[in-house]
Short mmCIF file of C-alpha atoms in Angstrom, two decimals:
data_model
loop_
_atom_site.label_atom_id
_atom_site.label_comp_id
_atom_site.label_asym_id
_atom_site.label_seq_id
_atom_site.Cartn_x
_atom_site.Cartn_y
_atom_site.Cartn_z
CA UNK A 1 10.60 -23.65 -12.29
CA UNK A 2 14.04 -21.58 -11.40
CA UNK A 3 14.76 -18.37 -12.98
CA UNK A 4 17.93 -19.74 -14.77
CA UNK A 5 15.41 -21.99 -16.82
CA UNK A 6 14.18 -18.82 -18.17
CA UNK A 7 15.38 -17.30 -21.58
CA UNK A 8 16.32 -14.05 -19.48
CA UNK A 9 19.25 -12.00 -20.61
CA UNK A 10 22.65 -12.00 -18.40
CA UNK A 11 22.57 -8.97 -16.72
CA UNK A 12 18.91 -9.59 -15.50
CA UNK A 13 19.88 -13.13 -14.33
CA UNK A 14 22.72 -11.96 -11.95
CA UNK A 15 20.35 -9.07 -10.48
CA UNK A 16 17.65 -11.66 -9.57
CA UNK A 17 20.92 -14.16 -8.20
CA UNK A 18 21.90 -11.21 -5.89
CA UNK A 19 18.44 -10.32 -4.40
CA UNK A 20 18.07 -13.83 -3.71
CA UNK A 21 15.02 -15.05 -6.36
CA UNK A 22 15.82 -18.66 -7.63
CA UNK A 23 12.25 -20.60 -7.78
CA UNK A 24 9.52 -18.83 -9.65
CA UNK A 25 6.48 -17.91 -7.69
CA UNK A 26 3.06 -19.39 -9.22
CA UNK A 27 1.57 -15.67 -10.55
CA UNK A 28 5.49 -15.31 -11.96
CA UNK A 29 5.70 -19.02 -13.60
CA UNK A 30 2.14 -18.01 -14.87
CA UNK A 31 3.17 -14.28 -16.51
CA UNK A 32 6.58 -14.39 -17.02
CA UNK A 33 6.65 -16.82 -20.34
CA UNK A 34 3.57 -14.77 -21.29
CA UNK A 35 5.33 -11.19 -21.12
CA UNK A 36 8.47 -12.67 -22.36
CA UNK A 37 6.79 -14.08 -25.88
CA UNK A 38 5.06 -10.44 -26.21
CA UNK A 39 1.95 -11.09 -25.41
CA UNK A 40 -0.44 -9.01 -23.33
CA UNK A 41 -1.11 -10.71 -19.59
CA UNK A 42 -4.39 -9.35 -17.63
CA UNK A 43 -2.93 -11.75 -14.12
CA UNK A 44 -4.87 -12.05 -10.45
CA UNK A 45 -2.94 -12.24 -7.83
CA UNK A 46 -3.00 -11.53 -4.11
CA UNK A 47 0.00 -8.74 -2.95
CA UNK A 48 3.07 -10.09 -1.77
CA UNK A 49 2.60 -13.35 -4.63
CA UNK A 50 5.86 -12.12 -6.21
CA UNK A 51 4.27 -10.18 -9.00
CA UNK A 52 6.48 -6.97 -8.79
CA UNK A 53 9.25 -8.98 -9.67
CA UNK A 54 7.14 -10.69 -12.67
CA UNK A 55 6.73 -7.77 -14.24
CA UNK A 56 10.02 -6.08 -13.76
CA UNK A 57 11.82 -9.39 -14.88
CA UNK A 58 9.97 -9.03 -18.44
CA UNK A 59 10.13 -5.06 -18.61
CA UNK A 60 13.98 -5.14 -18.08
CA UNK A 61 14.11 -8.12 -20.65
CA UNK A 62 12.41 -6.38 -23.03
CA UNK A 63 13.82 -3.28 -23.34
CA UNK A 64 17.25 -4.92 -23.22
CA UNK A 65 16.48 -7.09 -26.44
CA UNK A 66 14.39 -4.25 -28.28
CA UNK A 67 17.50 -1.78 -28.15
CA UNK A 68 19.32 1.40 -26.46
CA UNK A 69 16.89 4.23 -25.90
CA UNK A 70 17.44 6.55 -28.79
CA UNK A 71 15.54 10.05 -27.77
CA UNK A 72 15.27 11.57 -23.90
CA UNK A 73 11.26 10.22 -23.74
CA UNK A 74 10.32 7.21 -21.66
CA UNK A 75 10.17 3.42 -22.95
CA UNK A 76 8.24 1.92 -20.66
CA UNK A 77 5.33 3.04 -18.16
CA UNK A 78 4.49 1.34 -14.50
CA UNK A 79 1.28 3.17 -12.87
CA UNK A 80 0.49 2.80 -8.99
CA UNK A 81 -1.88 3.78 -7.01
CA UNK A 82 -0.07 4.77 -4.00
CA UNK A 83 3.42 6.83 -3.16
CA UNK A 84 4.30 4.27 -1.13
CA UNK A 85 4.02 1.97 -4.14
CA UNK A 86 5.89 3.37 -6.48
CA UNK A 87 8.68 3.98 -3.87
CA UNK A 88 8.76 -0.10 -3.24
CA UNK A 89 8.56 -0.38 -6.80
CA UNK A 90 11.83 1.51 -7.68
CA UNK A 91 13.40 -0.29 -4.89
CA UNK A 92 12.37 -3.44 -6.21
CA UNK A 93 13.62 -2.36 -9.39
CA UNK A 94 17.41 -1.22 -8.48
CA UNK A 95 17.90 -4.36 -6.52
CA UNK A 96 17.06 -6.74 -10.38
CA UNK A 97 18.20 -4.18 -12.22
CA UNK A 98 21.45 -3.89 -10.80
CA UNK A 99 23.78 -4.50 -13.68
CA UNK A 100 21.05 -3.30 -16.12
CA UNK A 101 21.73 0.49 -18.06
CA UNK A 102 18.18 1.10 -17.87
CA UNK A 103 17.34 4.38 -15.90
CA UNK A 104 13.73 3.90 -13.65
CA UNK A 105 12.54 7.61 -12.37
CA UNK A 106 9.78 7.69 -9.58
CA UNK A 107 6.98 10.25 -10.47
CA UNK A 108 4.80 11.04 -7.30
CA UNK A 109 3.39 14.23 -6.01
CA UNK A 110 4.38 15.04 -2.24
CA UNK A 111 7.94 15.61 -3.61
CA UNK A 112 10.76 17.82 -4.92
CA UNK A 113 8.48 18.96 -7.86
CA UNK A 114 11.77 20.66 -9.48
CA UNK A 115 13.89 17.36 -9.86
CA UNK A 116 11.77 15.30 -10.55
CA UNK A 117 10.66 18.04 -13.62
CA UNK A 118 14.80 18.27 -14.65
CA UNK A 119 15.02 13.89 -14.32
CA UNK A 120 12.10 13.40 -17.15
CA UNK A 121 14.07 16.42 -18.87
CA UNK A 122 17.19 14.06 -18.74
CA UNK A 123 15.79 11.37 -19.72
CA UNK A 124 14.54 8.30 -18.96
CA UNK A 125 13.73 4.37 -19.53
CA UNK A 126 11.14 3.45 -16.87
CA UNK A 127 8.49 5.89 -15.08
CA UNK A 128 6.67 4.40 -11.94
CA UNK A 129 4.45 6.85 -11.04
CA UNK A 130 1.14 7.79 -9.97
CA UNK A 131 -1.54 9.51 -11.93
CA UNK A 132 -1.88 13.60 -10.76
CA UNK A 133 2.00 14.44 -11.05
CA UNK A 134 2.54 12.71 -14.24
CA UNK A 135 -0.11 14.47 -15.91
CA UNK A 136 0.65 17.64 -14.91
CA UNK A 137 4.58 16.83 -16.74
CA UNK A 138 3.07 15.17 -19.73
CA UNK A 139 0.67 18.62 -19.70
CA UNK A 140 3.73 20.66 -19.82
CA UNK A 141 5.43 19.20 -22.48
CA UNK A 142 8.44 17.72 -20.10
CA UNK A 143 8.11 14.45 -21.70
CA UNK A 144 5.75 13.11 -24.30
CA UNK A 145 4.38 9.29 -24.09
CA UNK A 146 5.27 8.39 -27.76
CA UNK A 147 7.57 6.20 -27.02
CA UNK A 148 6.33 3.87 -24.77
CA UNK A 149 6.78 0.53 -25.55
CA UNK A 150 5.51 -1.37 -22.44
CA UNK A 151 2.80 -0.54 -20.01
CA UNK A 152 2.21 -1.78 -16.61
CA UNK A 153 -0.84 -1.09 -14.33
CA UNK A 154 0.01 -2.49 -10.96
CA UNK A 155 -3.12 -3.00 -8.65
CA UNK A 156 -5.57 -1.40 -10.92
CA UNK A 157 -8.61 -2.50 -8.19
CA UNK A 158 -7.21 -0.03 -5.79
CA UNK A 159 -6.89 2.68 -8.27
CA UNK A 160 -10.28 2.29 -8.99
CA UNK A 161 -10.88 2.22 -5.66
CA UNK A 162 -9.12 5.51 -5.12
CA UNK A 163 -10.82 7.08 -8.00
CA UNK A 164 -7.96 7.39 -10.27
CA UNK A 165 -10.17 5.69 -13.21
CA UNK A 166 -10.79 9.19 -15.39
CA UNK A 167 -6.58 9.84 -14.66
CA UNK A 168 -5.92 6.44 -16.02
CA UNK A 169 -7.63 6.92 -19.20
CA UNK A 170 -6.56 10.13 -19.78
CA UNK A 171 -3.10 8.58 -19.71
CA UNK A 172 -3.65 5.67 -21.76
CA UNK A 173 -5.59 7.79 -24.81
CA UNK A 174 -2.44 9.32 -24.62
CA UNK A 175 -0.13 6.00 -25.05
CA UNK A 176 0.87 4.52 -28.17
CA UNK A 177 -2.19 2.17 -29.66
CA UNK A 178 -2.43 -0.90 -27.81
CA UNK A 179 -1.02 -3.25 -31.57
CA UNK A 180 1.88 -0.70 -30.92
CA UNK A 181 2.59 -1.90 -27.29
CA UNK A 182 3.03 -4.42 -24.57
CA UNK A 183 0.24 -4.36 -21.30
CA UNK A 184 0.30 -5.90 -18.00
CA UNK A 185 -2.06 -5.46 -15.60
CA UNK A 186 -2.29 -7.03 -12.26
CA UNK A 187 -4.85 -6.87 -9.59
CA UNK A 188 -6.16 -8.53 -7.00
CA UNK A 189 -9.51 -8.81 -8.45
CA UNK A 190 -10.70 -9.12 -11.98
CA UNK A 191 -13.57 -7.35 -11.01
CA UNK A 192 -16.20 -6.29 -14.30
CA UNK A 193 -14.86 -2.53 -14.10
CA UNK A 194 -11.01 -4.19 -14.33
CA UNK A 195 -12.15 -6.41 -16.80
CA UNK A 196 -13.30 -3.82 -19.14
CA UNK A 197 -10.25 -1.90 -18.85
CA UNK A 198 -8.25 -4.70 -20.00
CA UNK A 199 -10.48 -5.42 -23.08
CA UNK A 200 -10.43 -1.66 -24.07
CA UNK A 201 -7.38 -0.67 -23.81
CA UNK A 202 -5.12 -4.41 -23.89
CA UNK A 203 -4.63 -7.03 -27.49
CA UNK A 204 -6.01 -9.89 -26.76
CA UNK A 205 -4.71 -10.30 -23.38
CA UNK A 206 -3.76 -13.99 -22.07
CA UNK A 207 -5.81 -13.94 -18.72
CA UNK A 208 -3.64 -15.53 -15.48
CA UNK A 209 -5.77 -16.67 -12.71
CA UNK A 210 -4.11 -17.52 -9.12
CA UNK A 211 -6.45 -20.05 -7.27
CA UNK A 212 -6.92 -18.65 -3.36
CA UNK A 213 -5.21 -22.09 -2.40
CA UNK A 214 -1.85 -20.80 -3.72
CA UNK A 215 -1.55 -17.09 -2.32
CA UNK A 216 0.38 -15.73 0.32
CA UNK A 217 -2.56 -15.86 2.72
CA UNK A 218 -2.29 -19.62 2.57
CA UNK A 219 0.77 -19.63 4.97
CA UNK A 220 -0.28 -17.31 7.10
CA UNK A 221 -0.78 -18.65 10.73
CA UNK A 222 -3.92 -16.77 11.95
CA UNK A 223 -5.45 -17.06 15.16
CA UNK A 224 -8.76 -15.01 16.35
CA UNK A 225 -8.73 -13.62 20.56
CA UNK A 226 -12.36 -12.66 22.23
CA UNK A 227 -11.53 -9.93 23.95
CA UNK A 228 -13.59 -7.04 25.24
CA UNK A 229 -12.65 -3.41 24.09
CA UNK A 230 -11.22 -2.92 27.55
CA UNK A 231 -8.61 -6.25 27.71
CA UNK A 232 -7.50 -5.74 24.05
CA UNK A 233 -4.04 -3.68 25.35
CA UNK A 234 -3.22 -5.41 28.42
CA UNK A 235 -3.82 -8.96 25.91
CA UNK A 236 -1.71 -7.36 23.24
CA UNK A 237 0.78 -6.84 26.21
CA UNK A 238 0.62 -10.30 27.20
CA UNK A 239 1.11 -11.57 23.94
CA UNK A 240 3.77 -9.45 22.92
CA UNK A 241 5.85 -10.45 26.50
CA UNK A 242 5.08 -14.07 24.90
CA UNK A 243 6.43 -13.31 21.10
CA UNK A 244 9.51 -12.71 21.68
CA UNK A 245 10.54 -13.24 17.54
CA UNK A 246 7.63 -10.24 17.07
CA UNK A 247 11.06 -8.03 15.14
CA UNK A 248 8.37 -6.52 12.70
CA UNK A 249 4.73 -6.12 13.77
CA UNK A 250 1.92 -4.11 11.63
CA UNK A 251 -0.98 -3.22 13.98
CA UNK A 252 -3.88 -2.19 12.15
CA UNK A 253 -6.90 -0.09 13.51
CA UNK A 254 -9.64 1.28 12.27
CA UNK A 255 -9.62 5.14 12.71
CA UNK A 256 -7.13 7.19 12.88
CA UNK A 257 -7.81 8.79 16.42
CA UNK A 258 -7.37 5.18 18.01
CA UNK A 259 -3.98 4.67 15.41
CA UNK A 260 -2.85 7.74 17.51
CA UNK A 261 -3.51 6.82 21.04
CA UNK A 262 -2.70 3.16 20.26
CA UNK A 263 0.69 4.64 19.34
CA UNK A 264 1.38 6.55 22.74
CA UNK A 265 0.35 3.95 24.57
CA UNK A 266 2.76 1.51 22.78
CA UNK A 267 5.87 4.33 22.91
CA UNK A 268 4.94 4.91 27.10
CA UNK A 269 5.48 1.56 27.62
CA UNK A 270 9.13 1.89 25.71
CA UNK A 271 7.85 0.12 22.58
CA UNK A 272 9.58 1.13 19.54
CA UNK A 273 6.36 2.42 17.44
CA UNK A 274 5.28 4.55 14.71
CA UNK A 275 2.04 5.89 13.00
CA UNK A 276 0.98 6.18 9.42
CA UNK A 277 -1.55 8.16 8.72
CA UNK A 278 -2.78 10.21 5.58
CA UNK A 279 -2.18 13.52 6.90
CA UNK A 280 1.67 12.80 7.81
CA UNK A 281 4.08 14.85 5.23
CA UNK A 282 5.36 12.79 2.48
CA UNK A 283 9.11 13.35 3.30
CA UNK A 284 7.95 11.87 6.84
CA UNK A 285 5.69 8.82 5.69
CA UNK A 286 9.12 7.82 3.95
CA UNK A 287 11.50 7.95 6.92
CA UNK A 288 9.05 5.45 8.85
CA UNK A 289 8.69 3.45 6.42
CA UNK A 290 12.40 3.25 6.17
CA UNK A 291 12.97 2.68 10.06
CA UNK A 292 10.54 0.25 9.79
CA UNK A 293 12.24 -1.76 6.95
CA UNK A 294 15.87 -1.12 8.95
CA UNK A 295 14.52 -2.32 12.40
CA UNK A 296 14.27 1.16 14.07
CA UNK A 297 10.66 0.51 14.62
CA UNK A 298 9.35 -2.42 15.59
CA UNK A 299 5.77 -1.30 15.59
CA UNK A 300 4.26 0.44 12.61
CA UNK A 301 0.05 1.26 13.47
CA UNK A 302 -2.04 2.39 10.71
CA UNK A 303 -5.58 2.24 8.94
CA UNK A 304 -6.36 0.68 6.09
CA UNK A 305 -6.74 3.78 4.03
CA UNK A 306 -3.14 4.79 5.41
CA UNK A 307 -1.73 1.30 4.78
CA UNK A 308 -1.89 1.16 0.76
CA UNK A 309 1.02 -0.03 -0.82
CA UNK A 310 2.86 -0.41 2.19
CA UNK A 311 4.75 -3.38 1.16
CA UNK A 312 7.41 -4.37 3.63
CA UNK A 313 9.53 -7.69 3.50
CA UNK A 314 9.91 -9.83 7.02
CA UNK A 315 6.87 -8.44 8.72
CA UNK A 316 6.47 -11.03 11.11
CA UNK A 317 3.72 -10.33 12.41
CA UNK A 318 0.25 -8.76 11.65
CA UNK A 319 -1.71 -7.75 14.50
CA UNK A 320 -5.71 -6.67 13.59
CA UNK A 321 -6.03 -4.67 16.99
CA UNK A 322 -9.61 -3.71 16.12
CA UNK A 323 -11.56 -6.29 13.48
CA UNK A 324 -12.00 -5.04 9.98
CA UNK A 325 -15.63 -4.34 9.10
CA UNK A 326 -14.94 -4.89 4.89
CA UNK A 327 -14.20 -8.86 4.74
CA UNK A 328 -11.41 -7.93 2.04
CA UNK A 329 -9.36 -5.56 4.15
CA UNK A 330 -9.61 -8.66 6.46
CA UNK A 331 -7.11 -10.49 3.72
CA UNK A 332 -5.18 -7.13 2.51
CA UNK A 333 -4.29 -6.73 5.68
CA UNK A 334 -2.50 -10.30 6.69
CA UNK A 335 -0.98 -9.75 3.19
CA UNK A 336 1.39 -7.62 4.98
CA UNK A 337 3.23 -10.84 6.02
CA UNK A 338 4.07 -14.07 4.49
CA UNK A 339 5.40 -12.57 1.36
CA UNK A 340 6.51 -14.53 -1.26
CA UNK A 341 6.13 -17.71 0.18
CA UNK A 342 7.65 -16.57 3.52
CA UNK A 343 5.53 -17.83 6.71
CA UNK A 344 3.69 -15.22 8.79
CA UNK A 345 1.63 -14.90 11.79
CA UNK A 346 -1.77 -12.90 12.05
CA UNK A 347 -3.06 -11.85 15.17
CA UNK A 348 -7.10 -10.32 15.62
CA UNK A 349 -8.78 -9.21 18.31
CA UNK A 350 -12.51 -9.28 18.37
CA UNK A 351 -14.30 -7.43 20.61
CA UNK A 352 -18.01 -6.73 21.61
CA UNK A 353 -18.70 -4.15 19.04
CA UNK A 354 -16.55 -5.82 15.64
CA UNK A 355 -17.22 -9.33 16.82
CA UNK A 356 -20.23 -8.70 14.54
CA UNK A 357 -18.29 -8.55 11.25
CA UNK A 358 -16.94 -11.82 12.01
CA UNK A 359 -18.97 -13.99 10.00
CA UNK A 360 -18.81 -11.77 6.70
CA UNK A 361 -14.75 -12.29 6.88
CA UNK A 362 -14.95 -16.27 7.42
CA UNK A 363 -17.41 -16.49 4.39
CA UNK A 364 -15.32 -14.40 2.03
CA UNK A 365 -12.19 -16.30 2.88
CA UNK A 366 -14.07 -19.85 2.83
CA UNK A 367 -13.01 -21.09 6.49
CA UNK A 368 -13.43 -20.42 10.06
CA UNK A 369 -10.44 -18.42 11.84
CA UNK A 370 -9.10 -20.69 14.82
CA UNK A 371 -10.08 -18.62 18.07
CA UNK A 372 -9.80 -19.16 21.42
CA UNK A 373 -10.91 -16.60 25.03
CA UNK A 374 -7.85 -15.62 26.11
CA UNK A 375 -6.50 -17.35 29.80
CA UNK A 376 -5.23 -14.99 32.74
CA UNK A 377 -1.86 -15.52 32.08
CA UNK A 378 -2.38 -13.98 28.42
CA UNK A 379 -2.86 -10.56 29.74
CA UNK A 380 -0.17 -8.01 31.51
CA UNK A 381 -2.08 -5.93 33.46
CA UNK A 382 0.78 -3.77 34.83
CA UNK A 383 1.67 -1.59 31.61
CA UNK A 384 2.22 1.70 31.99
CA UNK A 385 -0.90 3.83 31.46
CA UNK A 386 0.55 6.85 29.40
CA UNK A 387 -1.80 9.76 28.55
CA UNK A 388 -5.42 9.65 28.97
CA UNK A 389 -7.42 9.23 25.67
CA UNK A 390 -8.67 12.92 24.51
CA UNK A 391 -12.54 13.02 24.06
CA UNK A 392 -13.37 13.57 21.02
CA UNK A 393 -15.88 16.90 20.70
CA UNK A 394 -19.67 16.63 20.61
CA UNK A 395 -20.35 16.93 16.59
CA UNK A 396 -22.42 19.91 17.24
CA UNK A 397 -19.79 22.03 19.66
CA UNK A 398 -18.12 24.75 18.23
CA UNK A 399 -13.93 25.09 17.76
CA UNK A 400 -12.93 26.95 21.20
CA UNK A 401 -11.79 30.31 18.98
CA UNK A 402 -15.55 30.40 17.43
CA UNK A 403 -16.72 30.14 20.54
CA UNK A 404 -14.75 32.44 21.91
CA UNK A 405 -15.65 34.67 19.08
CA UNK A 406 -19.49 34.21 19.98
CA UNK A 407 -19.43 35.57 23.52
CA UNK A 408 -17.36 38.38 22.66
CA UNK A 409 -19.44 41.78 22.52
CA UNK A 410 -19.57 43.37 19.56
CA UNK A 411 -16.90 46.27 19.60
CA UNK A 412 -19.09 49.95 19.20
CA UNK A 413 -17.49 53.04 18.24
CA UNK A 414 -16.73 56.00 20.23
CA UNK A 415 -19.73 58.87 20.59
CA UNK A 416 -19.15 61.70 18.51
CA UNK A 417 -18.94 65.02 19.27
CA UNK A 418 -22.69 65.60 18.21
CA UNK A 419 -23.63 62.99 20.68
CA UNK A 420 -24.84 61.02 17.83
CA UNK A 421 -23.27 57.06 18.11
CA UNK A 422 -20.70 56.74 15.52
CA UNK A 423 -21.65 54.87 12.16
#
């Protein structure tokens, strides 16, 4: 089905022309009709199936048919569980929303707490946000939720996941009764707890189920090396000297330590690369992210707690530099490419110690990974070295200052006059 088969209104039509959009994706030929009619939709679907742009499609439509905003207080709701998320979200929604007068505000802490205070005070049509911050407004009185007439809960397994379960009810108690508004929800898995959710707090929702044969994953060219811990950088090396179309690479690890020192060893070898990690400053994570999208960085490392809602188009490749040990990170992670029916390479390395978790993956995705030992001529051995890896501390030794503080006599005071020490 194309988009211009769809009852969509003008301005919507030439925002999805100009991004590009003209064939529906399955989750969007599956939701869209649903959302559109004004019916509730509880939809799984894989990331990067298109489903940003399914519920964006029918938010824009319908506040476009059900009137101008007539008070300062939101219309319609999107809740993420990541900043990173809500970011791509907005993004997403300037590019369809182009020639649409519907404001969208992002809501996420990390941020200029001030302005985003004074844009709520404004006045809005769409909040994308994320749980803490939002609260803390609607608390305040900024803005009051009474006129929300569409709610969306993007990747409501990860919130879960994340813990944001008590923030999410707090904020839907707070909504409008579900008779009195439209819900999406979309996850990845309709697990019981998601399930529930939906029943409480959705009318009657019309359930959308994507089969595993039609998500992104399915055109994702994967291919599984046996390498020990020791070949794994010279190999990635090799293969990257072989790649030459590797524009875009995520390289997942599994700690953040080896993110770090994967990192310098990718930048001393004059590799264009970057680390996310959950300590970096907001303003920061946001300026890599945005090299990375622009082709600053071709190299973007980061663990899977780190890598939430990253959600970057063309990523050609996916490199799993150390094996996941949870068989579903296995397919969030080479979800990073092939989005939206795009084609995209995976790359894993397997190595003595995650070979192990091996098995667990290829059950949960139904089918062995094609693997292969790795020839001579895959590895570059003469890479420069860079900085040593730093040993990480004993657990039970003591920060250098406390130590320092240990040894150090205890200071006595000066005799007095008596001859009697000093208290």
């Amino acid at each position: 089905m194309k988009f211009t088969e769809l009852n969509l209104p003008e301005a919507v039509l030439k925002g999805v022309a100009e991004v590009g959009f003209t064939e529906l994706t399955p989750v969007q030929e599956e939701t869209i009709p649903i959302a559109l009619s004004g019916k509730d939709v509880a939809a799984q679907a894989q990331t990067g199936t298109g489903k940003t742009a399914a519920f964006l499609v029918s938010l824009f439509t319908r506040l476009l048919t059900s009137g101008k905003r007539t008070s300062n207080n939101p219309r319609a709701l999107i809740m993420a569980p990541t900043r990173e998320l809500v970011v791509q979200i907005v993004e997403d929604a300037k590019g369809l929303g182009a020639h649409c007068p519907i404001k969208v505000q992002a809501i996420f802490g990390g941020m200029d707490y001030d302005k985003q205070r004074q844009a709520l005070k404004d006045g809005v049509d769409i909040i994308v946000a994320t749980p803490g911050r939002l609260i803390d407004y609607a608390k305040q009185r900024v803005f009051t939720f009474d006129r929300i007439e569409a709610l969306v809960i993007d990747e409501a397994d990860r919130m879960f996941d994340m813990g944001f379960i008590k923030d999410l009810r707090y904020i839907l108690r707070k909504l409008p009764d579900f008779e009195h508004r439209q819900t999406m929800l979309f996850s990845a898995t309709l697990s019981p707890r998601v399930r529930e959710l939906a029943y409480e707090f959705m009318d009657l929702a019309e359930r959308v189920e994507i089969l595993p044969e039609q998500v992104t994953a399915e055109r994702v060219e994967q291919l599984l090396y046996h390498a020990s811990r020791r070949e794994k950088f010279p190999l990635l090396m090799g293969l990257l000297k072989k790649e030459l179309d590797a524009e875009r690479v995520l390289v997942f690890v599994n700690t953040k330590r080896e993110a770090e020192y994967l990192t310098e060893r990718l930048k001393a070898n004059d590799l264009k690369a970057a680390v996310i990690s959950g300590d970096i400053p907001q303003n920061k994570r946001m300026r890599i992210l945005a090299d990375f999208k622009e082709g600053k960085l071709t190299f973007l490392v980061a663990t899977d707690v780190a890598s939430r809602g990253i959600h970057i188009d063309a990523v050609s490749h996916v490199i799993n530099y150390d094996l996941p040990q949870d068989p579903e990170d296995y397919v969030h992670r080479i979800g990073r490419t092939a989005r939206a029916g795009a084609l995209g390479k995976a790359i894993s390395f397997a190595d003595e110690d995650l070979v192990f978790h091996l098995p667990d993956i290829e059950e949960y995705i139904g089918r062995k990974i094609p693997s292969r030992f790795p020839e001579e001529d895959d590895f570059f051995w003469d890479y420069k070295r860079g900085a040593p890896r730093k040993k990480a501390p004993p657990a039970h030794a003591k920060p250098a200052a406390a130590a320092a503080k240990a040894k150090k006599p205890r200071r006595r005071g000066k005799p007095r006059s008596d001859g009697k020490p000093s208290a």
